[in-house]
Every structure is written in structure tokens, then in C-alpha cells.
Short mmCIF file of C-alpha atoms and ligand atoms in Angstrom, two decimals:
data_model
loop_
_atom_site.label_atom_id
_atom_site.label_comp_id
_atom_site.label_asym_id
_atom_site.label_seq_id
_atom_site.Cartn_x
_atom_site.Cartn_y
_atom_site.Cartn_z
CA MET A 1 -130.69 -3.73 -218.99
CA LEU A 2 -133.23 -2.91 -216.31
CA TYR A 3 -133.35 0.09 -214.02
CA THR A 4 -134.30 0.44 -210.42
CA SER A 5 -134.78 3.27 -207.94
CA THR A 6 -132.21 4.55 -205.44
CA ARG A 7 -134.93 4.45 -202.77
CA ASP A 8 -136.66 1.19 -203.69
CA SER A 9 -134.61 -1.47 -205.42
CA SER A 10 -137.59 -3.81 -205.75
CA LEU A 11 -138.74 -1.69 -208.71
CA LYS A 12 -137.64 -2.79 -212.19
CA TYR A 13 -138.13 -0.64 -215.26
CA SER A 14 -137.02 -0.38 -218.87
CA ALA A 15 -135.00 2.62 -220.06
CA ALA A 16 -138.05 3.85 -222.00
CA LYS A 17 -140.14 3.85 -218.82
CA CYS A 18 -137.44 5.81 -216.95
CA PHE A 19 -137.25 8.42 -219.69
CA VAL A 20 -141.00 8.99 -219.72
CA GLN A 21 -141.43 8.96 -215.96
CA GLY A 22 -138.34 11.01 -215.02
CA LEU A 23 -138.46 10.38 -211.28
CA SER A 24 -139.44 7.20 -209.42
CA VAL A 25 -142.81 7.25 -207.63
CA GLU A 26 -141.35 7.28 -204.12
CA GLY A 27 -138.97 10.13 -205.01
CA GLY A 28 -135.87 8.10 -205.81
CA LEU A 29 -133.75 8.39 -208.94
CA PHE A 30 -133.54 5.74 -211.63
CA VAL A 31 -130.24 3.87 -211.82
CA PRO A 32 -129.07 0.95 -213.96
CA GLU A 33 -129.14 -2.37 -212.12
CA SER A 34 -125.52 -2.96 -213.10
CA PHE A 35 -122.80 -1.32 -215.16
CA PRO A 36 -122.23 -2.84 -218.59
CA GLU A 37 -118.56 -3.42 -219.29
CA ILE A 38 -116.62 -1.90 -222.17
CA CYS A 39 -113.24 -3.63 -222.36
CA LEU A 40 -109.92 -2.06 -223.33
CA ASP A 41 -110.00 -3.54 -226.82
CA GLU A 42 -113.33 -1.90 -227.45
CA ILE A 43 -112.05 1.39 -226.05
CA ALA A 44 -109.01 1.17 -228.32
CA ALA A 45 -111.30 0.58 -231.30
CA MET A 46 -113.22 3.74 -230.40
CA SER A 47 -110.16 5.83 -231.25
CA GLU A 48 -110.95 5.27 -234.93
CA MET A 49 -114.65 6.10 -234.57
CA SER A 50 -116.71 9.24 -235.03
CA TYR A 51 -118.48 10.71 -232.01
CA SER A 52 -121.78 9.23 -233.17
CA GLU A 53 -120.25 5.78 -233.47
CA ARG A 54 -118.77 6.08 -229.98
CA ALA A 55 -122.19 7.15 -228.73
CA PHE A 56 -123.76 4.07 -230.28
CA LYS A 57 -121.18 1.84 -228.60
CA VAL A 58 -121.94 3.22 -225.14
CA LEU A 59 -125.67 3.92 -225.39
CA SER A 60 -126.55 0.54 -226.91
CA ARG A 61 -125.31 -1.09 -223.69
CA TYR A 62 -127.80 0.86 -221.62
CA LEU A 63 -130.79 1.33 -223.94
CA THR A 64 -131.29 -2.37 -224.60
CA ASP A 65 -135.02 -1.85 -225.15
CA PHE A 66 -134.28 0.43 -228.14
CA SER A 67 -133.77 -1.18 -231.54
CA GLN A 68 -130.62 -0.39 -233.47
CA SER A 69 -132.52 1.83 -235.89
CA GLU A 70 -134.28 3.71 -233.08
CA LEU A 71 -131.00 4.38 -231.35
CA LEU A 72 -129.35 5.46 -234.58
CA ASP A 73 -132.24 7.84 -235.23
CA CYS A 74 -131.70 9.42 -231.78
CA ILE A 75 -127.95 9.72 -232.21
CA ASN A 76 -128.05 11.05 -235.75
CA SER A 77 -130.81 13.58 -234.99
CA ALA A 78 -128.81 14.92 -232.06
CA TYR A 79 -125.20 14.85 -233.18
CA ASN A 80 -124.98 14.95 -236.97
CA THR A 81 -125.98 18.54 -237.73
CA LYS A 82 -126.73 20.42 -234.50
CA PHE A 83 -123.14 20.95 -233.40
CA ASP A 84 -120.70 23.24 -235.19
CA GLU A 85 -117.81 22.06 -237.37
CA MET A 86 -115.66 21.30 -234.30
CA GLY A 87 -117.97 18.43 -233.37
CA VAL A 88 -119.50 17.36 -230.05
CA ALA A 89 -116.50 16.95 -227.73
CA PRO A 90 -113.22 18.11 -229.33
CA LEU A 91 -110.02 18.24 -227.29
CA HIS A 92 -107.80 21.30 -227.08
CA TYR A 93 -104.38 20.48 -225.64
CA VAL A 94 -102.96 23.04 -223.25
CA ASP A 95 -99.81 20.94 -222.93
CA ASP A 96 -98.83 17.37 -223.76
CA SER A 97 -100.64 15.80 -220.86
CA THR A 98 -103.47 18.27 -220.29
CA ALA A 99 -106.47 18.50 -222.59
CA VAL A 100 -109.50 20.74 -222.40
CA MET A 101 -112.61 18.96 -223.66
CA GLU A 102 -114.79 21.63 -225.26
CA LEU A 103 -118.36 20.54 -224.68
CA TYR A 104 -119.93 23.78 -225.84
CA HIS A 105 -120.15 23.49 -229.61
CA GLY A 106 -123.91 22.84 -229.59
CA PRO A 107 -126.79 25.24 -230.30
CA THR A 108 -126.86 26.89 -226.83
CA LEU A 109 -123.09 27.03 -226.27
CA ALA A 110 -123.05 24.90 -223.12
CA PHE A 111 -122.37 21.24 -222.42
CA LYS A 112 -126.00 20.53 -221.59
CA ASP A 113 -126.72 20.41 -225.33
CA VAL A 114 -124.94 17.05 -225.49
CA ALA A 115 -127.75 15.51 -223.44
CA LEU A 116 -130.63 17.80 -224.29
CA GLN A 117 -130.31 17.44 -228.03
CA ILE A 118 -130.79 13.69 -227.73
CA LEU A 119 -133.28 13.45 -224.84
CA PRO A 120 -136.32 14.57 -226.90
CA HIS A 121 -135.58 11.78 -229.37
CA PHE A 122 -135.22 9.22 -226.56
CA LEU A 123 -138.62 10.39 -225.34
CA LYS A 124 -140.19 10.34 -228.78
CA HIS A 125 -139.38 6.61 -229.13
CA ALA A 126 -140.02 5.87 -225.47
CA LYS A 127 -143.56 7.25 -225.71
CA VAL A 128 -144.38 4.81 -228.50
CA LYS A 129 -142.88 1.91 -226.54
CA GLU A 130 -144.85 2.81 -223.44
CA ASN A 131 -148.10 3.34 -225.41
CA GLU A 132 -148.17 6.84 -224.05
CA ASN A 133 -150.71 9.02 -225.84
CA ALA A 134 -150.73 11.97 -223.45
CA LEU A 135 -148.85 15.16 -224.18
CA ILE A 136 -145.63 15.02 -222.17
CA LEU A 137 -144.98 18.33 -220.46
CA ILE A 138 -141.32 18.74 -219.59
CA LEU A 139 -140.89 20.78 -216.45
CA VAL A 140 -137.47 22.33 -215.85
CA ALA A 141 -135.89 24.33 -213.07
CA THR A 142 -132.72 25.89 -214.40
CA SER A 143 -129.70 27.68 -213.06
CA GLY A 144 -129.25 29.07 -216.56
CA ASP A 145 -127.94 26.66 -219.12
CA THR A 146 -130.35 23.75 -218.79
CA GLY A 147 -133.33 25.96 -219.52
CA LYS A 148 -132.16 27.17 -222.87
CA ALA A 149 -130.74 23.81 -223.85
CA ALA A 150 -134.07 22.12 -223.00
CA LEU A 151 -136.08 24.77 -224.83
CA GLU A 152 -133.88 24.34 -227.88
CA GLY A 153 -134.17 20.55 -227.74
CA PHE A 154 -137.93 20.30 -227.18
CA SER A 155 -139.25 23.32 -229.07
CA ASP A 156 -141.96 22.22 -231.53
CA VAL A 157 -141.32 18.51 -230.94
CA GLU A 158 -144.67 16.82 -231.52
CA GLY A 159 -146.47 15.44 -228.49
CA MET A 160 -144.26 17.39 -226.06
CA GLY A 161 -144.47 20.66 -224.19
CA ILE A 162 -141.72 22.46 -222.34
CA SER A 163 -142.00 24.80 -219.33
CA VAL A 164 -138.92 26.43 -217.84
CA PHE A 165 -138.54 28.23 -214.50
CA PHE A 166 -135.37 30.22 -213.89
CA PRO A 167 -134.29 32.21 -210.80
CA ASN A 168 -134.93 35.89 -211.41
CA GLU A 169 -131.56 37.64 -211.43
CA GLY A 170 -129.85 34.30 -210.83
CA VAL A 171 -128.76 33.84 -214.45
CA SER A 172 -126.56 35.91 -216.75
CA LYS A 173 -128.12 38.47 -219.10
CA MET A 174 -127.02 36.37 -222.03
CA GLN A 175 -128.70 33.29 -220.56
CA GLN A 176 -131.87 35.24 -219.86
CA ALA A 177 -131.90 36.62 -223.41
CA GLN A 178 -131.42 33.12 -224.78
CA MET A 179 -134.42 31.78 -222.87
CA CYS A 180 -136.78 34.72 -223.19
CA THR A 181 -136.41 34.86 -226.99
CA GLN A 182 -137.21 31.16 -227.45
CA GLU A 183 -139.60 30.47 -230.29
CA GLY A 184 -141.94 27.48 -230.54
CA ASN A 185 -145.63 26.74 -230.07
CA ASN A 186 -145.10 24.45 -227.09
CA VAL A 187 -142.78 26.56 -224.92
CA PHE A 188 -143.40 28.46 -221.66
CA VAL A 189 -140.71 30.43 -219.81
CA CYS A 190 -141.11 32.06 -216.38
CA ALA A 191 -138.78 33.82 -213.92
CA VAL A 192 -139.15 32.86 -210.24
CA ASN A 193 -138.43 35.32 -207.43
CA GLY A 194 -135.73 33.41 -205.57
CA ASN A 195 -132.58 31.38 -206.23
CA PHE A 196 -132.05 28.13 -208.14
CA ASP A 197 -132.87 25.94 -205.16
CA ASP A 198 -136.20 27.76 -204.79
CA ALA A 199 -137.01 27.07 -208.42
CA GLN A 200 -135.88 23.44 -208.15
CA THR A 201 -137.79 22.86 -204.92
CA GLY A 202 -140.88 24.37 -206.58
CA VAL A 203 -140.59 22.01 -209.52
CA LYS A 204 -140.07 19.01 -207.23
CA LYS A 205 -143.22 20.02 -205.31
CA ILE A 206 -145.25 20.13 -208.51
CA PHE A 207 -144.02 16.64 -209.38
CA ALA A 208 -145.11 15.41 -205.94
CA ASP A 209 -148.53 17.12 -206.03
CA THR A 210 -151.24 14.62 -206.99
CA SER A 211 -153.98 17.22 -207.39
CA ILE A 212 -152.02 19.15 -210.03
CA LYS A 213 -151.28 15.89 -211.78
CA GLU A 214 -155.00 15.08 -211.85
CA ASP A 215 -155.86 18.52 -213.21
CA LEU A 216 -153.30 18.11 -215.95
CA LEU A 217 -154.40 14.59 -216.75
CA LYS A 218 -157.92 15.87 -217.46
CA GLN A 219 -156.30 17.75 -220.32
CA ASN A 220 -154.34 14.62 -221.32
CA ILE A 221 -151.07 16.12 -220.10
CA LYS A 222 -148.43 14.20 -218.13
CA LEU A 223 -145.41 15.72 -216.47
CA SER A 224 -141.85 14.65 -217.01
CA SER A 225 -138.46 16.04 -216.20
CA ALA A 226 -135.50 17.16 -218.27
CA ASN A 227 -133.44 18.11 -215.22
CA SER A 228 -130.28 16.12 -214.79
CA ILE A 229 -132.17 13.73 -212.54
CA ASN A 230 -133.69 12.21 -215.71
CA TRP A 231 -131.72 9.14 -216.79
CA GLY A 232 -131.95 10.41 -220.36
CA ARG A 233 -129.88 13.42 -219.34
CA LEU A 234 -127.22 11.41 -217.63
CA VAL A 235 -126.54 8.55 -219.99
CA PRO A 236 -125.50 10.67 -223.02
CA GLN A 237 -122.84 12.30 -220.84
CA VAL A 238 -121.13 8.98 -220.18
CA VAL A 239 -120.19 8.92 -223.86
CA TYR A 240 -117.85 11.89 -223.88
CA TYR A 241 -115.64 10.47 -221.14
CA PHE A 242 -114.96 7.53 -223.46
CA SER A 243 -114.64 9.92 -226.37
CA ALA A 244 -111.97 12.03 -224.66
CA TYR A 245 -110.02 8.93 -223.74
CA ALA A 246 -110.28 7.55 -227.28
CA ASP A 247 -109.09 10.87 -228.70
CA MET A 248 -106.09 10.88 -226.40
CA ILE A 249 -105.15 7.44 -227.67
CA LYS A 250 -105.59 8.61 -231.24
CA ASP A 251 -103.48 11.72 -230.56
CA LYS A 252 -100.79 9.49 -229.01
CA LYS A 253 -100.95 11.26 -225.67
CA ILE A 254 -101.72 8.03 -223.81
CA LYS A 255 -101.54 4.29 -224.42
CA VAL A 256 -104.54 2.01 -224.09
CA GLY A 257 -104.99 1.23 -220.40
CA ASP A 258 -103.21 4.33 -219.06
CA LYS A 259 -105.15 6.10 -216.38
CA VAL A 260 -106.52 9.60 -216.86
CA ASN A 261 -107.88 12.27 -214.49
CA PHE A 262 -111.02 14.21 -215.26
CA VAL A 263 -111.65 17.62 -213.74
CA VAL A 264 -115.32 18.52 -213.69
CA PRO A 265 -116.89 21.89 -212.81
CA THR A 266 -119.78 20.64 -210.72
CA GLY A 267 -123.23 21.83 -209.67
CA ASN A 268 -125.98 19.25 -209.60
CA PHE A 269 -123.40 16.42 -209.80
CA GLY A 270 -124.73 15.06 -213.10
CA ASP A 271 -121.70 15.64 -215.25
CA ILE A 272 -119.14 14.17 -212.85
CA LEU A 273 -121.43 11.24 -212.02
CA ALA A 274 -121.40 10.32 -215.71
CA GLY A 275 -117.60 10.14 -215.37
CA TYR A 276 -118.00 7.80 -212.40
CA TYR A 277 -120.32 5.59 -214.45
CA ALA A 278 -117.77 5.55 -217.29
CA MET A 279 -115.14 4.40 -214.79
CA LYS A 280 -117.48 1.69 -213.49
CA MET A 281 -117.86 0.49 -217.08
CA GLY A 282 -114.12 0.04 -217.41
CA LEU A 283 -112.69 3.38 -218.48
CA PRO A 284 -109.22 3.71 -216.88
CA VAL A 285 -109.71 6.64 -214.51
CA ASN A 286 -107.22 7.74 -211.87
CA LYS A 287 -109.17 10.54 -210.15
CA LEU A 288 -112.39 12.35 -210.75
CA ILE A 289 -111.78 15.86 -209.51
CA CYS A 290 -114.90 17.65 -208.36
CA ALA A 291 -114.55 21.42 -208.76
CA SER A 292 -116.92 23.77 -206.96
CA ASN A 293 -117.24 27.54 -206.79
CA LYS A 294 -117.79 29.53 -203.61
CA ASN A 295 -120.86 27.36 -202.95
CA LYS A 296 -118.57 24.61 -201.73
CA VAL A 297 -120.99 22.19 -200.13
CA LEU A 298 -119.51 19.33 -202.20
CA THR A 299 -115.90 20.20 -201.36
CA GLU A 300 -116.73 19.90 -197.67
CA PHE A 301 -118.64 16.70 -198.26
CA PHE A 302 -115.58 15.17 -199.89
CA GLU A 303 -113.45 16.34 -196.95
CA THR A 304 -115.72 15.22 -194.12
CA GLY A 305 -118.35 12.77 -195.35
CA ILE A 306 -120.96 15.20 -194.09
CA TYR A 307 -123.28 16.85 -196.55
CA ASN A 308 -124.53 20.08 -195.03
CA ALA A 309 -126.78 22.33 -197.11
CA ASN A 310 -127.45 24.67 -194.19
CA ARG A 311 -125.28 27.53 -195.29
CA GLU A 312 -125.29 30.86 -197.00
CA PHE A 313 -126.07 30.75 -200.71
CA PHE A 314 -123.72 32.79 -202.90
CA LYS A 315 -124.44 34.15 -206.35
CA THR A 316 -121.25 33.81 -208.34
CA GLN A 317 -119.93 34.46 -211.84
CA SER A 318 -120.41 30.74 -212.51
CA PRO A 319 -124.19 30.70 -211.91
CA SER A 320 -124.77 27.22 -213.33
CA MET A 321 -122.81 25.88 -210.37
CA ASP A 322 -124.63 27.94 -207.73
CA ILE A 323 -126.32 24.97 -206.11
CA LEU A 324 -126.62 23.77 -202.53
CA ILE A 325 -128.48 20.53 -203.15
CA SER A 326 -126.71 18.41 -205.72
CA SER A 327 -129.48 15.99 -206.65
CA ASN A 328 -127.42 13.47 -208.58
CA LEU A 329 -125.21 12.74 -205.59
CA GLU A 330 -128.02 10.41 -204.54
CA ARG A 331 -127.07 8.05 -207.36
CA LEU A 332 -123.47 7.94 -206.16
CA LEU A 333 -124.60 7.28 -202.59
CA TYR A 334 -126.67 4.37 -203.83
CA ASP A 335 -123.64 2.83 -205.46
CA LEU A 336 -121.22 3.57 -202.61
CA SER A 337 -123.61 2.06 -200.06
CA GLY A 338 -123.70 -1.23 -201.98
CA LYS A 339 -127.18 -0.47 -203.37
CA ASP A 340 -128.69 0.05 -199.94
CA ASP A 341 -132.00 1.67 -200.90
CA THR A 342 -133.21 1.94 -197.30
CA PHE A 343 -130.07 3.75 -196.23
CA VAL A 344 -130.21 6.12 -199.20
CA ALA A 345 -133.87 6.88 -198.51
CA SER A 346 -132.98 7.66 -194.88
CA LEU A 347 -130.11 9.97 -195.90
CA MET A 348 -132.40 11.81 -198.31
CA GLY A 349 -135.02 12.05 -195.56
CA GLN A 350 -132.44 13.63 -193.26
CA LEU A 351 -131.43 16.05 -196.00
CA LYS A 352 -135.03 17.10 -196.41
CA GLU A 353 -135.70 17.34 -192.66
CA ASN A 354 -132.45 18.80 -191.37
CA GLY A 355 -130.55 19.85 -194.48
CA GLU A 356 -127.76 17.49 -193.50
CA TYR A 357 -126.58 13.90 -193.49
CA LYS A 358 -123.44 11.87 -192.85
CA ILE A 359 -122.30 8.82 -194.81
CA THR A 360 -120.67 5.77 -193.23
CA ASP A 361 -116.88 5.48 -192.83
CA GLU A 362 -116.89 2.66 -195.34
CA MET A 363 -118.63 4.79 -197.96
CA PHE A 364 -116.31 7.69 -197.22
CA LYS A 365 -113.27 5.52 -197.79
CA GLU A 366 -114.61 4.37 -201.14
CA LEU A 367 -115.57 7.93 -202.05
CA THR A 368 -112.14 9.41 -201.45
CA SER A 369 -110.38 6.59 -203.27
CA VAL A 370 -112.02 7.73 -206.50
CA PHE A 371 -112.74 11.42 -206.04
CA ALA A 372 -110.69 14.47 -205.20
CA ALA A 373 -112.35 17.82 -204.65
CA GLY A 374 -111.64 21.49 -204.31
CA TYR A 375 -113.20 24.89 -204.76
CA ALA A 376 -112.25 28.22 -206.24
CA ASP A 377 -113.61 31.54 -205.01
CA GLU A 378 -114.40 34.39 -207.38
CA GLU A 379 -110.91 35.84 -207.29
CA LYS A 380 -109.19 32.55 -208.01
CA THR A 381 -111.60 31.82 -210.83
CA ALA A 382 -110.86 35.17 -212.44
CA SER A 383 -107.10 34.60 -212.11
CA ALA A 384 -107.44 31.26 -213.84
CA ILE A 385 -109.15 32.89 -216.83
CA LYS A 386 -106.46 35.57 -217.01
CA LYS A 387 -103.58 33.14 -216.66
CA MET A 388 -104.98 30.80 -219.30
CA TRP A 389 -105.33 33.71 -221.71
CA GLN A 390 -101.91 35.19 -221.01
CA GLU A 391 -99.99 31.91 -221.08
CA ASN A 392 -101.86 29.94 -223.71
CA SER A 393 -103.88 32.54 -225.67
CA TYR A 394 -106.81 30.33 -224.81
CA CYS A 395 -110.08 31.84 -223.67
CA ILE A 396 -112.19 29.94 -221.12
CA ASP A 397 -115.49 30.73 -219.43
CA THR A 398 -116.06 31.15 -215.69
CA HIS A 399 -117.28 27.58 -215.08
CA THR A 400 -114.36 26.00 -216.89
CA ALA A 401 -112.08 28.35 -214.96
CA VAL A 402 -113.32 26.95 -211.65
CA GLY A 403 -112.11 23.56 -212.85
CA VAL A 404 -108.79 24.94 -214.05
CA ALA A 405 -108.15 26.70 -210.72
CA VAL A 406 -109.06 23.63 -208.69
CA TYR A 407 -106.83 21.45 -210.85
CA GLU A 408 -103.90 23.79 -210.31
CA ASP A 409 -104.32 23.43 -206.54
CA TYR A 410 -104.72 19.68 -206.87
CA LYS A 411 -101.50 19.38 -208.84
CA LYS A 412 -99.58 21.49 -206.34
CA GLY A 413 -100.98 19.48 -203.45
CA THR A 414 -100.43 16.02 -204.87
CA ASN A 415 -97.69 16.18 -207.53
CA ASP A 416 -99.97 13.93 -209.55
CA ASN A 417 -98.82 14.09 -213.17
CA THR A 418 -101.43 11.73 -214.59
CA PRO A 419 -102.70 12.91 -218.00
CA THR A 420 -105.74 15.03 -217.33
CA VAL A 421 -108.87 16.13 -219.15
CA LEU A 422 -110.46 19.40 -218.04
CA LEU A 423 -114.11 19.53 -218.94
CA SER A 424 -115.03 22.88 -220.48
CA THR A 425 -118.73 23.30 -219.90
CA ALA A 426 -119.57 26.62 -221.55
CA SER A 427 -118.29 28.92 -224.26
CA PRO A 428 -116.62 32.13 -223.05
CA TYR A 429 -119.20 33.89 -225.22
CA LYS A 430 -121.88 32.82 -222.79
CA PHE A 431 -120.35 34.88 -219.96
CA PRO A 432 -118.46 37.58 -221.89
CA HIS A 433 -118.64 40.30 -219.25
CA ALA A 434 -117.11 38.18 -216.51
CA VAL A 435 -114.45 36.83 -218.87
CA LEU A 436 -113.31 40.31 -219.93
CA GLU A 437 -113.35 41.58 -216.35
CA ALA A 438 -111.07 38.73 -215.41
CA ILE A 439 -108.56 39.42 -218.15
CA PHE A 440 -108.55 43.22 -218.40
CA ASN A 441 -110.20 44.33 -215.13
CA LYS A 442 -112.75 46.16 -217.20
CA ALA A 443 -115.56 45.23 -219.55
CA PRO A 444 -118.48 46.85 -221.37
CA VAL A 445 -121.64 46.72 -219.27
CA ASP A 446 -123.68 45.34 -222.14
CA GLU A 447 -123.13 41.60 -222.67
CA PHE A 448 -123.35 41.91 -226.44
CA ASP A 449 -120.72 44.67 -226.51
CA ALA A 450 -118.61 42.43 -224.30
CA ALA A 451 -119.07 39.57 -226.77
CA ASP A 452 -117.81 41.82 -229.56
CA GLU A 453 -114.73 42.64 -227.48
CA ILE A 454 -113.97 38.93 -227.15
CA LYS A 455 -114.29 38.64 -230.91
CA LYS A 456 -111.65 41.35 -231.27
CA MET A 457 -109.31 39.18 -229.17
CA GLY A 458 -109.40 36.68 -232.03
CA VAL A 459 -111.71 34.13 -230.39
CA LYS A 460 -114.13 32.76 -232.95
CA GLN A 461 -117.64 34.07 -232.28
CA PRO A 462 -120.48 31.57 -232.67
CA LYS A 463 -123.23 32.69 -235.00
CA GLN A 464 -125.88 32.32 -232.28
CA ILE A 465 -124.56 35.40 -230.47
CA ALA A 466 -125.16 37.78 -233.35
CA GLU A 467 -128.58 36.25 -233.99
CA LEU A 468 -129.63 36.66 -230.38
CA LYS A 469 -129.13 40.41 -230.49
CA THR A 470 -131.97 40.97 -232.91
CA LYS A 471 -134.47 38.40 -231.64
CA PRO A 472 -137.66 39.76 -229.97
CA VAL A 473 -138.28 38.96 -226.26
CA LEU A 474 -141.29 36.63 -226.23
CA HIS A 475 -141.43 35.64 -222.54
CA LYS A 476 -141.84 38.15 -219.70
CA ALA A 477 -143.67 36.17 -216.98
CA VAL A 478 -142.46 36.38 -213.36
CA CYS A 479 -143.92 34.50 -210.36
CA ASN A 480 -143.29 33.78 -206.68
CA LYS A 481 -142.18 30.25 -205.82
CA GLU A 482 -145.47 29.50 -204.02
CA ASP A 483 -147.34 30.33 -207.23
CA MET A 484 -145.46 27.96 -209.50
CA PRO A 485 -148.22 25.29 -209.50
CA LYS A 486 -150.88 27.86 -210.37
CA THR A 487 -148.64 29.34 -213.04
CA ILE A 488 -148.24 25.98 -214.73
CA LEU A 489 -151.96 25.28 -214.72
CA ASN A 490 -152.63 28.68 -216.26
CA ALA A 491 -149.95 28.20 -218.86
CA VAL A 492 -151.44 25.00 -220.23
CA LYS A 493 -155.01 26.33 -220.42
C1 LIG B 1 -124.89 22.75 -215.57
C2 LIG B 1 -123.54 23.31 -215.68
C3 LIG B 1 -122.50 22.88 -214.82
C4 LIG B 1 -122.74 21.87 -213.72
O1 LIG B 1 -123.03 20.60 -214.21
P1 LIG B 1 -123.74 19.52 -213.26
O2 LIG B 1 -124.03 18.37 -214.12
O3 LIG B 1 -124.97 20.19 -212.74
O4 LIG B 1 -122.79 19.22 -212.17
C5 LIG B 1 -121.25 23.40 -215.02
N1 LIG B 1 -121.01 24.31 -215.98
C6 LIG B 1 -121.97 24.76 -216.80
C7 LIG B 1 -121.64 25.79 -217.83
C8 LIG B 1 -123.26 24.27 -216.69
O5 LIG B 1 -124.21 24.70 -217.51
#
């Protein structure tokens, strides 16, 4: 399997090269040249497999430059011991045809662990394959969850460094505590005055700045990305779509070949794009339902075919979805346009210049045949948490609740009764204040007190929460977005 760029399809790279490089030279994103097929018989066989075995099935089709033992090392290092006893992607059935896929049983209590526990191991092997001797410095802009998950994945991994920028006051207190207490000799954490897009734009600028790259290279340091634009972030997420489907077969909720909907709380469009890739590989999908919060740029895009980022930015209770530029959408556009790299490059140019672009009618038709979309404002999101608790004694976080609320609207609007998987992207313990507010209209101000209240409701508390309370704050740096390049250079000195 070779990979190319969304903005220059003449380029051909191995998976290892894509992992190490992160972003293509001309700014495009790496995409597989084709989608490997997994047939229904193979999917049926997955129902008897462990998560790691399912991961091997899917990943071996894409990482053809990795040997079997290398791939097994990656999978086992990531998934055998780092997730709690529930496993990587367990299903919780709300009713007979609706399952919640809990993707938050990893070390940082959010779904990003699924990718970020394995990415460092992909990189470890990829470096050897690419004869890369430099220290790889992973640069991350985070809206909250990626940062901690990346820190946790890369901390003290030999030959790697990790630097994380998060929007000051744009993440929850719990998220901030998680990041600022991170241990490890190769970690750097810094708050940026601004929102997530400021932090992300700053990181993208550093990647594009040749003089910084030269300065770093003098110290034998090369930059790479762990944002969801890295192929190594995306490909592990394809696995759990197959896993959910296989579990539903095993649990006798569906028969092999039946179609399933997936509802995905969406920000940077990485998670839902992985679902699209799974569908392209042969997973029977009816609709992929893209759920947004009050920052509903994607909802409007799915309604009109116009992506318009020129709008007010809202801070919500689902901060990991507070995004106006969903970077991974570029990969979908590439596919929908019939791999038209020139057209994609022009759309991305328009986005950069004017904050807006429009896709062709043909692409729009294709888009809406696969995707549905909706958004939930703060009030609706809170109601979804409350309703889920009252009716099912099941506690969900704010991000998951956006998906639940959007799905409820979708069902009302379409009468579609296709079996559905709701992706649950974070533990309610990650946003305890907002969760309690939603259910009881009041909550302790302190996030840790709020977490203890949730425990009293009978929801199992992960051990990480108690540990976090006593950990010392190790990172206190704050910078302006213009100073991010300087900050990085100082940090590596
Ligand atoms: C990152 C994140 C999302 C959004 O995922 P994307 O891949 O960026 O669309 C949703 N929920 C939570 C909890 C997240 O951390």
C-alpha cells in the first residue's frame, strides 16, 4: 500500500514515511492510494476475535511496509495493558438496536488514546525503516484531549520529544490538570492566549517555517505531528468501526451484511472520517451522522455544500469539538472529488484566503448520500445527559451527549430505525462539573469534588482521577500565539 497527498497525487510514500513526516511538503494530507477491501466473511470472523486481533486484521492491510512482528509489537504495546478491564471499545446497549461504543477506557479517559497509544510505536519502527537518526519532536495543538493523550503516549519514549500547546481557558480544569501534571524528561506543555484555532494555526505555521526547521536540525531535531492530520492517528480509528460491527454480530443484534448507522461527535473530522474509510473498505454502513455542537460549521456544510469558517467562535461545554477548521475534511474532499488534487488544493487555498469554499454539485450529492448531520446547542446537550441518566441510569459526557441529541433529532426527522452505534468519546469523569449541572442543575465548583459526586451516583470512578488530585503541577508556561516559534526554540535548548 502506498500513500499520496491530497494536494499532489504524483507523490508516493510508504506508511512509515507518512508517520515520520506527518504532513506532505506542499501542505496536503497523506491518504492511501486505494481502500483495501475486507469482505463480509472476514468481518463475520472478526466477531470471534479480540480487539487486538481485529486491529491486526485492519492495520495489516494499510501498513504493508511493517512486518508481522513489528505490527504485533505496536498493537500489543498499545492495547494489551493500557486500557482498563472493559477493553478498548466495549459496547453498552441502550436498547436492542442502539449501542454506545465507549472509547474512553484508556489512560486519559478519552477516545484519542486509541490512536495515541499506538502512534509512538508506529513511529518507533518507522524511524528505523526510514533510517531516521534525528530526535523526532512531536508538536501538538490541542483542544484538550489530544494533548494529554499525546503526552501520555510519547512521554519518555526514546528518540522522541513532545511539545503541547493548548488554548488558555479553552480546556476544562480537569484537562488542564491532566496536561500540566505530566511527567517525563521529553515533555513540554504551554498555554497559548487564544482559542484552539489560534493554537492550531500557530503549530501549522511552525511546520511551514523553514528557518525554524533549520535551527532545530542543527540540534538534530526534526518536527512531526500527532494531530489527527497524521495518518498514524487516523488509521487506528478505522479499527473500532469494524470492532463495533463485529460485536453487534456476536451479540446477535445484527446479521452479517446488515447496515448500521454511526453517530460521531465531531470536531476536526478525524473520527468520523475513519468511519468513512471503514465503509469504503466494505463495512456495511447506512449513514454516518456527523454531530456538532454550537460551532456548527460542519452542519451547514452538509446542508449547503459551502464550508464557511467566517463566523463567531463559541466556547462550549464540549471543548474538544470547539473547532471552526476541521482539517481532516480535506481527506474526504479528495475522495469525493475523484482524487482531484488540483481541485482540493484550490479549495484549501480559498479556505486560507477567504475562509470559505464551495464543493461541486456532484460532490455534494455523493456527500449527502453517505452523511447526515446535525448540531446540538448547550441546552439540548445538557437535556440529553439528563434524559440518558433518568431513563437509562447511564451517565454520558458532554461530547457524547451532542451525538445523542443529534441522533434523537435525526430519528424524529427520518424515522430511520437502522441499528445504530453512538460513539462515546470521553468519560463523564472528564467533564464532571458540566455533567452534574446537566442532571441536577447544580454542581460543586471544584472539578474533583464534582467527580466525587458522580462517584456517589454509582458510576465507577477511574483510578486516574484520584491520582490526579495529588500530582504536582509541573508546567506553567503561557505564551502569545505569535511567540510560539520562539517558545519552541527555547524549550529545546
Ligand atoms: C477530539 C474529540 C472529539 C472530536 O473528534 P475529531 O476526530 O476531532 O472529530 C470529540 N470528543 C472528544 C471527547 C474528543 O476528545
